[in-house]
Structure formats: C-alpha cells, structure tokens
Amino acid sequence: MSILSLDDLTYSYSQSHESPIIQGLSMNVHAGEFISIIGVSGSGKSTLFKLIAGLLEPNCCEIHIHGEKCTTNRLGEVAYMPQKDLLLPWRTVLDNCLLPWEFNRKPSRGHKKEVIANIQRMLERFGLGKYEHCYPNELSGGMRQRVAFLRTLITGQDLLLLDEPFGALDAMTKKEMHRWLLELWDDLFKTVLFITHDLEEAILLSDRIYLLPSEPDQGVQEMHVNLPRPRHYVMNYDPHFIQLRQDLEQRLYEKTFI
Amino acid sequence: MRRPLYKQWVHDYGWFVLLIPLLLVSWQSVVTLGWVPSFIIPAPTSIVLALFEDSHLLLGQHLIATLEEVTLGFLLSVIGGVMLAVGMHIFRPIEKALYPFLIISQTIPLIALSPIFIMWFGYTIWSKVAIVFLTAFFPIVVSTYDGLKKGDGDYTELLLTMGAKRWDIFRTIEIPMALPSFFSGLKLSIVYCVVGATIGEWLGGTEGLGYFSRRMSSNMHTDAMFASILLLSLLGISLFITIVIIEKQLLKRRGSTK
C-alpha cells in the first residue's frame, strides 16, 4: 500500500515561480519501507521534507498521504525529526517526549497515564530508563538523539521524516546508532524517509535510495538495495554491499560533474 | 571541578570586601583629622549614629513609604509592560503603532515631567507611583518583547509538525525562551524604580526617604541625609537581590538554552 505519493512536485522559493528548487519530482513510498534520500547540498532535500510535513506548500502537484489527497493542512499528519535534536532544555526527558501528546487534539491520543507508561517502556528499550527525569544538558549527543527519535515515535504517525538524524554525531557514536536502529527496526512497523550524506549509512539502512539531482531539471534516480533483512551493522564488508556502494558513488559522481 | 562554596565566594567578592574597611577607615580619618568639615562630608560613624538616632522615623515611616511607592509602581509597570509586550508580539500593528511612542517617552527627561504628575495626582502616593511606573515601564516592555521574539524558528517548525497551534507555541516555546531576557529587564528596572521614587518625593511629598534626605540637606543635617541615602541604596540592593533569587529559583532546573 502506498503511504505517500508525490506526483510531479514543483516548488520555488520565489513568488514568480522562477528557478524552482524542486521540479517535477515523483516518488512513491510504501508502508514499512525505509527510504534514503541522497543529494548534494542545495538539491532541496530539506525543502522536500518541509513540503511533505506541510510547513511549505508546493507550487503545483499533489501530495497524497495514506492515499488521500492533502491540499492544505497537512501539519500533524507525519512525524518530523530535524537534524538538531531540539529538545527543550527546561523540560525533562519524559516531558520532552510528552510534547507530541500535548498538541494532539484527536480523541485517539489516549490517556496521559498510558502515554507516560508507554514512554517509560520505550525509554527502557532505548537504554534510557535511568534518564527519565534528567534534563537534556545532562545527556550525551547520542542519548539526546535517541530521545529526539523517541519523541518522533510518540507522535504515533506511521510515516517518519528523519532529516540527517545522525549527521551531527561523531563517527563512533553514529555507528552505535546504526546498530541500535537496525536492532530496533524490525518491530517498529514504521515507514521512514531518511535524509543523509553518508552513502554507507544509506545502503545499510534502506530498502530504496532516491538520488536527488543537483540541477532540478535532471530528474531523480532510484536505486534498490536488495540486501536481506534483518540487517547487521557489519554488513558493510559484504562484497554485495561494496558493489552497491560503488554503483551509488558512480551515479552521484556522474550526476555531479557532467 | 567545582571549588567549595566559601572559596568561590572569596574568589568572587574577596577584593571588594577587603576594600570596604580600607575606604571607611580613610574616610573616617580624613574627617576626624579636620581636613574636610563634617557638614560637607560627615564621618561614617556619625552617619551610623544618625541612623540610630532617627531610626524610628527613618525605618518606621520613610523607608516604608518609599518601599510602598516602589512596590506599587513596579508591580503596575510589570503588569502593564508585559501586557503591552505580549500585545506587540502577537499583533504586529500594535508594535508598529506603539513602539515609536515608547521610545519617544524615554527621550523626555523624567525629572522635567515629574512636576506635572505632582500637579495631576497631588502630594498623594499616586504621583510617586506614576513616576516609578514610567521609569520601570520601558526596560520591562523592551526586554519582554525582545525575549518573546527570540523564540527559535526551528523549534516553532518542529512543534507545528506535531500539530501545535499558535497558543501552544506561545506557551511552550516563547514564554520559557523569553524568561531570561524578561528577568534582565526586571533587574534593571527595579533599581531605576528607587531612583524614580526618590525624584518624586523630592519634588513633592510629605514622607519617604527622598523627602527626608532633602529636608535634612536644607537643614544642614548632612549626617542624617547620608543615612537616608545609605538606606535608599540598601533598599535598591535588597530589591535587586530579591529579583535575582526569584530568577534563580525559577530558572534553576534548566540547562543552557542552546
């Protein structure tokens, strides 16, 4: 089932619709997929996320979420996790995770006690059980990112937009996060769109990769990552993995310099 | 690495505390040696003596009167100032229309305006309250308004994607973000308030430390005048410290904002 579909999406920051940052982008995302989006800086990756989340409106085209056409108010329909963790420094870990619940006005949002119990269970699972009442400045970068991810999950949305969630972490912490996310992935039952600059990360985590063009009119490329699941974080020495990586690099290279 | 509390205190205030007795002793000796007549500068001991002699009048009547004016004027300007700042923040036309007036009001020398307040409100407490209000109002409005504008765009976007409404963002992001700046404004204005009240009492009053100091100076009771000035300064310091303590209590459990 298609959870998100874009058809010929175009967006330009200027009022006159000149020099669009995204032009004619089509994309189909199925439930349960993990999809990475790669592109050079300025290719409109973050803009794409803001369009899907509803922070920006496209010039033309339709955005379908859950097969329904979303015209204006998409805010609160998908979960969005920016690169910075953006935890509120004056709220504890638990209170930060409660934020999405506070703004949810649907009757399905559940009782506060149940949501807190749920958060506590997940904190435990994320290895953060002891830190429930800590403030963000008492946590390490990797822990803060995990809290931010948990907060994204608490929105209860099926589609998660993750904008370089591990981009600001050091290489070792990043590896740790990959390992952690892969262990988690199989029982999350979520659909993820994932922006990254890290090719290895993209191959390791994704089912499909979209390559955004550096020039808006060149069209997007799609690549299937047919590595078996469950994935393991040492798979990057697998010959098939290396081949995929080579292929990906070649495509990026061709596109950027020709 | 944190130093023990008393060591930190000695490090921070040691030199300052050491200088005080040195200054007092040299002041005292200059006067007792007869280099300066005591009606020009009274010796510290005679100031303290005057303080004790008139303590009933100074503490029982005049200090209370000044404190009343300062408290009333300050509270009114906090209420009015915050309301105006929030209004300007929420509704742009208010800011466009009133901000210039606010600045113009500050270019009028308060001391020139004060006689009019005396004319309007008479020798009652309200003429002094009005002057205090006017002194405190500007820093409170500006600091609160600037603080509210600090609300980070990234946080706002994140909360919008969670389905937050305007009021939610104001409540969860903008108010907490504005608090440090708001308290800076309070600290500035509480000190000005004492000055404002003194000016008011000078120009027309029947009680208060400003009124007392003026009466004493025209009677050449310099020691009593210095005693009331000492009290005014102590009043300003203790009000300032009160605000600092409230601020510390309120912002105690938050980490750095960034």
XYZ file of C-alpha atoms in Angstrom:
516
model
C 0.000 0.000 0.000
C 1.290 3.430 -0.864
C 1.611 5.599 2.217
C 2.996 8.658 0.455
C 2.956 9.599 -3.163
C 4.205 12.705 -4.890
C 3.362 13.366 -8.470
C 5.338 15.936 -10.421
C 6.096 18.068 -7.381
C 7.463 21.548 -8.051
C 8.495 24.170 -5.574
C 10.216 27.515 -5.821
C 11.085 29.899 -3.013
C 10.499 32.972 -5.143
C 6.996 34.278 -5.727
C 7.415 34.316 -9.501
C 7.928 30.511 -9.589
C 11.275 31.008 -11.317
C 14.274 28.738 -10.771
C 12.446 26.084 -8.797
C 14.481 24.230 -6.194
C 12.422 21.099 -6.829
C 10.985 20.366 -10.240
C 8.866 17.501 -11.439
C 9.684 15.199 -8.562
C 7.663 11.998 -8.356
C 8.019 9.483 -5.594
C 6.113 6.591 -4.158
C 6.599 5.278 -0.665
C 5.063 2.020 0.520
C 4.149 1.182 4.080
C 7.019 -0.329 6.040
C 9.735 0.858 3.695
C 12.955 2.553 4.737
C 13.913 5.035 2.063
C 17.014 7.208 1.987
C 17.253 10.448 0.100
C 20.690 11.491 -1.081
C 21.702 14.599 -2.915
C 24.325 17.303 -2.897
C 23.803 20.373 -0.740
C 21.179 22.655 -2.167
C 19.355 19.910 -4.020
C 16.252 20.558 -1.934
C 16.246 17.610 0.461
C 15.158 19.556 3.498
C 12.738 21.573 1.406
C 11.163 18.311 0.271
C 10.610 17.305 3.892
C 9.086 20.645 4.757
C 6.727 20.245 1.814
C 5.673 16.766 2.906
C 5.271 17.841 6.533
C 3.136 20.788 5.494
C 5.456 23.594 6.589
C 5.612 24.709 2.957
C 3.081 24.500 0.152
C 4.119 23.238 -3.319
C 3.542 25.433 -6.360
C 1.848 22.612 -8.165
C 1.268 18.905 -7.784
C -0.477 16.912 -5.179
C 0.813 15.234 -2.106
C -1.055 12.076 -1.163
C -0.642 10.691 2.318
C -2.342 7.357 3.051
C -3.831 7.576 -0.431
C -5.770 10.687 0.496
C -5.133 13.932 -1.253
C -3.836 16.529 1.174
C -4.459 20.013 -0.030
C -3.833 22.484 2.705
C -3.440 21.442 6.277
C -1.034 18.514 6.458
C 0.561 19.649 9.710
C 0.305 16.962 12.349
C -0.080 14.171 9.749
C 3.517 12.982 9.559
C 6.291 12.864 12.145
C 9.306 15.067 11.501
C 12.706 14.835 13.152
C 15.188 17.596 12.318
C 18.965 17.294 12.388
C 19.305 19.214 15.654
C 17.691 17.299 18.481
C 15.703 20.406 19.512
C 14.936 19.080 22.958
C 13.543 21.813 25.188
C 16.294 22.457 27.753
C 13.844 23.303 30.539
C 11.927 20.042 30.216
C 12.990 16.632 31.448
C 13.425 13.733 29.051
C 9.953 12.466 29.918
C 8.317 15.881 29.486
C 10.090 16.361 26.178
C 8.688 13.070 24.935
C 5.215 14.116 26.056
C 5.216 17.159 23.741
C 3.533 15.474 20.746
C 0.783 14.176 23.012
C 0.123 17.663 24.380
C -0.573 19.070 20.926
C -2.589 16.134 19.706
C -6.245 17.044 19.847
C -7.606 13.879 18.288
C -9.694 11.678 20.573
C -7.352 8.798 19.763
C -4.469 10.426 21.620
C -5.118 8.316 24.710
C -4.915 8.992 28.399
C -1.864 10.796 29.771
C -1.032 7.993 32.197
C -0.989 5.408 29.431
C 1.195 7.610 27.256
C 3.658 8.118 30.133
C 3.758 4.373 30.755
C 4.380 3.852 27.058
C 7.197 6.425 27.038
C 8.765 4.770 30.084
C 8.628 1.382 28.386
C 10.279 2.769 25.285
C 12.924 4.650 27.266
C 13.773 1.350 28.881
C 14.055 -0.260 25.474
C 16.185 2.597 24.162
C 18.585 2.139 27.073
C 17.479 5.403 28.646
C 15.413 4.030 31.512
C 17.515 5.752 34.156
C 17.371 9.147 32.483
C 13.631 9.762 32.543
C 13.926 12.720 34.926
C 17.189 14.111 33.564
C 17.436 17.371 31.669
C 18.803 17.333 28.097
C 22.073 19.052 29.062
C 22.871 16.063 31.280
C 22.822 13.659 28.306
C 25.397 12.830 25.653
C 24.846 13.615 21.985
C 23.835 10.052 21.094
C 21.401 9.872 24.007
C 19.799 13.185 23.078
C 19.327 11.926 19.539
C 17.652 8.778 20.829
C 15.305 10.886 22.962
C 14.506 13.011 19.917
C 13.765 9.833 17.949
C 11.528 8.550 20.730
C 9.677 11.863 20.715
C 9.182 11.399 16.969
C 7.726 7.924 17.537
C 5.351 9.208 20.242
C 3.552 11.277 17.615
C 2.022 7.929 16.652
C 2.363 8.703 12.944
C 3.192 5.886 10.537
C 5.399 7.995 8.315
C 8.597 9.368 9.851
C 10.669 12.045 8.144
C 14.198 11.954 9.529
C 16.393 14.821 8.371
C 20.002 13.725 8.886
C 19.278 12.496 12.392
C 22.836 11.247 12.907
C 24.556 13.989 10.912
C 25.853 15.878 13.929
C 27.237 12.831 15.730
C 30.851 11.680 15.687
C 31.718 8.594 13.647
C 31.770 6.169 16.569
C 28.506 7.323 18.084
C 26.980 7.184 14.622
C 27.989 3.526 14.196
C 26.457 2.802 17.555
C 23.228 4.476 16.479
C 23.125 2.386 13.283
C 23.495 -0.767 15.279
C 20.797 0.380 17.658
C 18.379 1.394 14.917
C 18.871 -1.867 12.992
C 18.121 -3.899 16.107
C 15.005 -1.821 16.637
C 13.783 -1.618 13.078
C 12.070 -4.983 12.650
C 9.490 -4.416 15.359
C 8.877 -0.731 14.798
C 6.438 -1.173 11.877
C 7.044 2.344 10.645
C 7.773 3.892 7.289
C 10.841 6.088 7.142
C 12.114 8.744 4.788
C 15.714 9.416 5.698
C 17.951 12.256 4.506
C 21.661 11.552 4.666
C 25.012 12.455 3.159
C 26.552 9.185 4.244
C 26.393 6.611 1.445
C 27.255 3.673 3.680
C 24.552 4.690 6.102
C 22.049 4.906 3.260
C 22.856 1.411 1.956
C 22.990 -0.162 5.386
C 19.603 1.139 6.487
C 17.459 1.465 3.371
C 15.287 -0.612 1.102
C 15.442 2.007 -1.604
C 17.521 5.113 -2.220
C 16.435 8.188 -4.126
C 19.156 10.362 -5.595
C 18.078 13.957 -5.962
C 19.686 15.721 -8.946
C 21.967 18.696 -8.431
C 20.116 20.530 -11.205
C 16.362 20.467 -10.638
C 15.542 19.511 -14.233
C 17.637 16.319 -14.375
C 15.153 14.025 -12.714
C 15.571 11.778 -9.720
C 17.210 8.365 -9.792
C 16.077 5.390 -7.822
C 18.171 2.517 -6.524
C 17.005 -0.704 -4.879
C 19.062 -2.076 -2.028
C 18.383 -5.789 -2.185
C 20.311 -6.785 0.892
C 18.463 -9.238 3.127
C 16.814 -8.178 6.374
C 17.391 -8.316 9.257
C 20.486 -6.279 8.527
C 23.577 -6.279 10.605
C 25.882 -3.344 11.109
C 28.991 -5.268 9.985
C 27.417 -5.930 6.578
C 29.468 -3.124 5.070
C 32.287 -5.609 4.355
C 29.952 -7.802 2.344
C 31.019 -7.896 -1.367
C 27.463 -7.149 -2.441
C 27.419 -4.137 -0.152
C 30.679 -2.851 -1.610
C 29.334 -3.269 -5.091
C 26.212 -1.307 -4.242
C 28.330 1.414 -2.770
C 30.441 1.608 -5.905
C 27.347 1.818 -8.028
C 25.896 4.581 -5.875
C 29.108 6.584 -5.904
C 29.334 6.287 -9.643
C 25.829 7.603 -10.133
C 26.462 10.506 -7.783
C 29.749 11.261 -9.478
C 28.302 11.185 -12.961
C 25.476 13.418 -11.959
C 27.521 15.994 -10.185
C 30.270 16.512 -12.702
C 28.797 16.018 -16.152
C 35.860 20.784 39.072
C 33.924 22.934 41.468
C 35.514 24.852 44.269
C 33.940 24.752 47.718
C 31.317 27.455 48.112
C 33.213 29.717 50.506
C 36.327 29.599 48.334
C 34.296 30.577 45.318
C 32.785 33.407 47.352
C 36.193 34.654 48.497
C 37.421 34.489 44.923
C 34.437 36.468 43.643
C 33.994 39.090 46.350
C 37.231 38.971 48.383
C 38.847 42.094 46.940
C 35.625 44.024 47.101
C 35.048 43.138 50.752
C 38.669 43.938 51.581
C 38.386 47.384 50.041
C 35.375 48.445 52.118
C 37.068 48.758 55.551
C 40.039 50.427 53.871
C 37.793 53.058 52.338
C 35.832 53.534 55.549
C 38.955 53.983 57.662
C 40.493 56.544 55.310
C 37.168 58.370 55.060
C 36.850 58.429 58.817
C 40.394 59.720 59.313
C 40.025 62.450 56.688
C 37.039 63.826 58.613
C 38.420 63.361 62.162
C 41.707 64.969 61.166
C 39.651 68.000 60.176
C 40.708 68.091 56.508
C 37.086 68.289 55.449
C 34.386 69.942 57.581
C 31.832 67.437 58.804
C 28.861 69.365 57.329
C 30.343 68.788 53.875
C 31.140 65.114 54.394
C 30.118 63.551 57.692
C 32.234 60.776 59.151
C 30.948 57.218 58.687
C 30.495 56.899 62.426
C 28.260 59.961 62.621
C 26.195 58.635 59.722
C 25.638 55.395 61.611
C 24.888 57.410 64.745
C 22.320 59.495 62.858
C 20.815 56.313 61.510
C 20.296 55.028 65.036
C 19.064 58.363 66.385
C 16.431 58.752 63.694
C 15.850 55.041 63.246
C 12.260 55.270 64.363
C 11.494 57.929 61.759
C 13.715 56.525 59.033
C 12.783 52.870 59.215
C 9.304 53.153 60.695
C 7.943 55.853 58.417
C 10.070 56.964 55.497
C 11.532 53.637 54.394
C 8.076 52.072 54.412
C 6.631 54.957 52.420
C 9.320 54.668 49.750
C 9.020 50.902 49.649
C 5.282 51.227 49.119
C 5.713 53.598 46.190
C 8.379 51.432 44.602
C 6.415 48.208 45.015
C 3.169 49.615 43.672
C 4.791 51.368 40.734
C 6.929 48.364 39.901
C 4.076 45.870 40.027
C 1.890 48.087 37.875
C 4.643 48.517 35.316
C 5.327 44.761 35.240
C 1.643 44.074 34.594
C 1.284 46.864 32.047
C 4.668 46.242 30.452
C 4.137 42.520 29.969
C 0.671 43.110 28.557
C 1.977 45.638 26.052
C 4.955 43.435 25.107
C 2.728 40.406 24.525
C 0.293 42.549 22.554
C 3.095 43.867 20.358
C 4.405 40.351 19.855
C 1.085 38.773 18.926
C -0.346 41.581 16.855
C 2.172 43.369 14.636
C 0.149 46.579 14.044
C 0.316 47.274 17.783
C 4.093 47.095 17.598
C 4.229 49.310 14.509
C 1.960 51.885 16.102
C 3.261 51.997 19.647
C 6.981 51.245 19.532
C 7.931 54.763 18.366
C 5.835 56.247 21.168
C 7.616 54.043 23.625
C 10.985 55.380 22.525
C 9.765 58.976 22.453
C 8.517 58.561 26.013
C 12.059 57.705 27.029
C 13.584 60.801 25.475
C 11.549 63.073 27.739
C 13.609 63.778 30.851
C 11.687 62.258 33.697
C 12.694 64.958 36.092
C 11.079 67.554 33.834
C 7.890 65.554 33.613
C 7.556 64.843 37.298
C 6.110 68.226 38.370
C 3.161 67.531 36.064
C 2.462 64.273 37.847
C 2.565 66.170 41.131
C 0.053 68.568 39.627
C -2.202 65.758 38.445
C -2.070 63.480 41.449
C -1.164 65.945 44.195
C 1.044 65.078 47.117
C -0.519 61.624 47.400
C 1.331 58.356 46.890
C -0.018 58.154 43.316
C 2.149 60.950 41.965
C 5.197 58.979 43.074
C 3.754 55.696 41.808
C 3.209 57.315 38.417
C 6.853 58.377 38.222
C 8.070 54.943 39.318
C 5.765 53.358 36.748
C 7.182 55.478 33.962
C 10.786 54.696 34.922
C 10.240 50.949 35.129
C 7.928 50.560 32.167
C 10.377 50.957 29.301
C 13.016 48.361 30.264
C 10.297 45.846 31.061
C 8.482 46.261 27.750
C 11.657 46.162 25.671
C 13.205 43.177 27.440
C 9.988 41.160 27.411
C 9.296 41.948 23.787
C 12.855 41.114 22.692
C 12.720 37.910 24.735
C 9.481 36.809 23.091
C 10.961 37.409 19.653
C 13.861 35.109 20.494
C 11.575 32.066 20.092
C 13.648 29.901 17.776
C 12.269 29.254 14.293
C 13.448 25.615 14.326
C 11.519 24.845 17.498
C 8.431 26.515 16.079
C 8.616 24.415 12.907
C 9.060 21.199 14.869
C 6.070 21.965 17.066
C 3.966 22.899 14.046
C 4.610 19.473 12.539
C 3.307 17.982 15.783
C 0.066 19.843 15.204
C 0.703 22.703 17.649
C -1.394 25.838 17.356
C -0.295 29.451 17.848
C -1.187 29.405 21.539
C 0.722 26.123 22.094
C 3.868 27.645 20.626
C 3.475 30.771 22.728
C 3.004 28.693 25.855
C 5.660 26.009 25.363
C 8.399 27.828 23.464
C 8.089 31.572 23.507
C 7.361 32.195 27.195
C 10.172 29.974 28.551
C 12.581 31.413 25.981
C 11.641 34.956 26.989
C 12.168 34.468 30.727
C 15.935 35.204 30.928
C 15.542 38.428 28.984
C 12.424 39.335 30.996
C 14.365 38.988 34.244
C 17.201 41.160 32.914
C 14.587 43.833 32.358
C 13.177 43.394 35.861
C 16.626 43.715 37.424
C 17.328 46.897 35.500
C 14.009 48.498 36.251
C 13.796 47.686 39.968
C 16.963 49.717 40.513
C 15.572 52.591 38.474
C 12.362 52.392 40.474
C 14.118 53.520 43.653
C 15.604 56.454 41.747
C 12.176 57.317 40.349
C 10.544 57.239 43.751
C 13.256 59.463 45.205
C 12.800 62.035 42.447
C 9.066 62.020 43.058
C 9.485 62.565 46.766
C 11.942 65.361 46.192
C 9.565 67.278 44.020
C 6.558 66.940 46.206
C 5.880 64.688 49.120
C 5.303 64.527 52.806
C 7.162 61.350 53.538
C 9.669 58.902 52.067
C 13.437 58.687 52.168
C 13.817 61.138 49.284
C 11.671 63.686 51.068
C 13.620 63.134 54.308
C 17.035 63.478 52.667
C 16.035 66.732 51.012
C 14.680 68.176 54.231
C 17.803 67.177 56.117
C 20.121 68.656 53.496
C 18.361 72.004 53.645
C 18.782 71.895 57.423
C 22.493 71.107 57.017
C 21.975 67.755 58.780
C 24.354 66.084 56.384
C 24.775 63.019 58.563
C 21.026 62.295 58.586
C 20.897 62.936 54.863
C 23.687 60.455 54.242
C 21.903 57.972 56.472
C 18.796 58.148 54.297
C 20.888 57.830 51.145
C 22.520 54.756 52.645
C 19.076 53.316 53.258
C 17.970 54.117 49.703
C 20.985 52.320 48.325
C 20.407 49.339 50.613
C 16.773 49.278 49.519
C 17.810 49.139 45.867
C 20.328 46.386 46.555
C 17.882 44.215 48.505
C 15.140 44.604 45.886
C 17.669 43.652 43.201
C 18.775 40.609 45.172
C 15.134 39.603 45.676
C 14.631 39.522 41.921
C 17.864 37.573 41.440
C 16.680 34.970 43.954
C 13.281 34.637 42.261
C 15.041 34.282 38.902
C 17.404 31.617 40.224
C 14.514 29.669 41.728
C 12.504 29.825 38.544
C 15.303 29.003 36.127
C 17.097 26.638 38.482
C 16.430 23.383 36.732
C 17.188 24.292 33.183
C 20.374 23.738 31.305
C 21.925 26.126 28.856
C 19.390 27.318 26.324
C 21.488 26.290 23.376
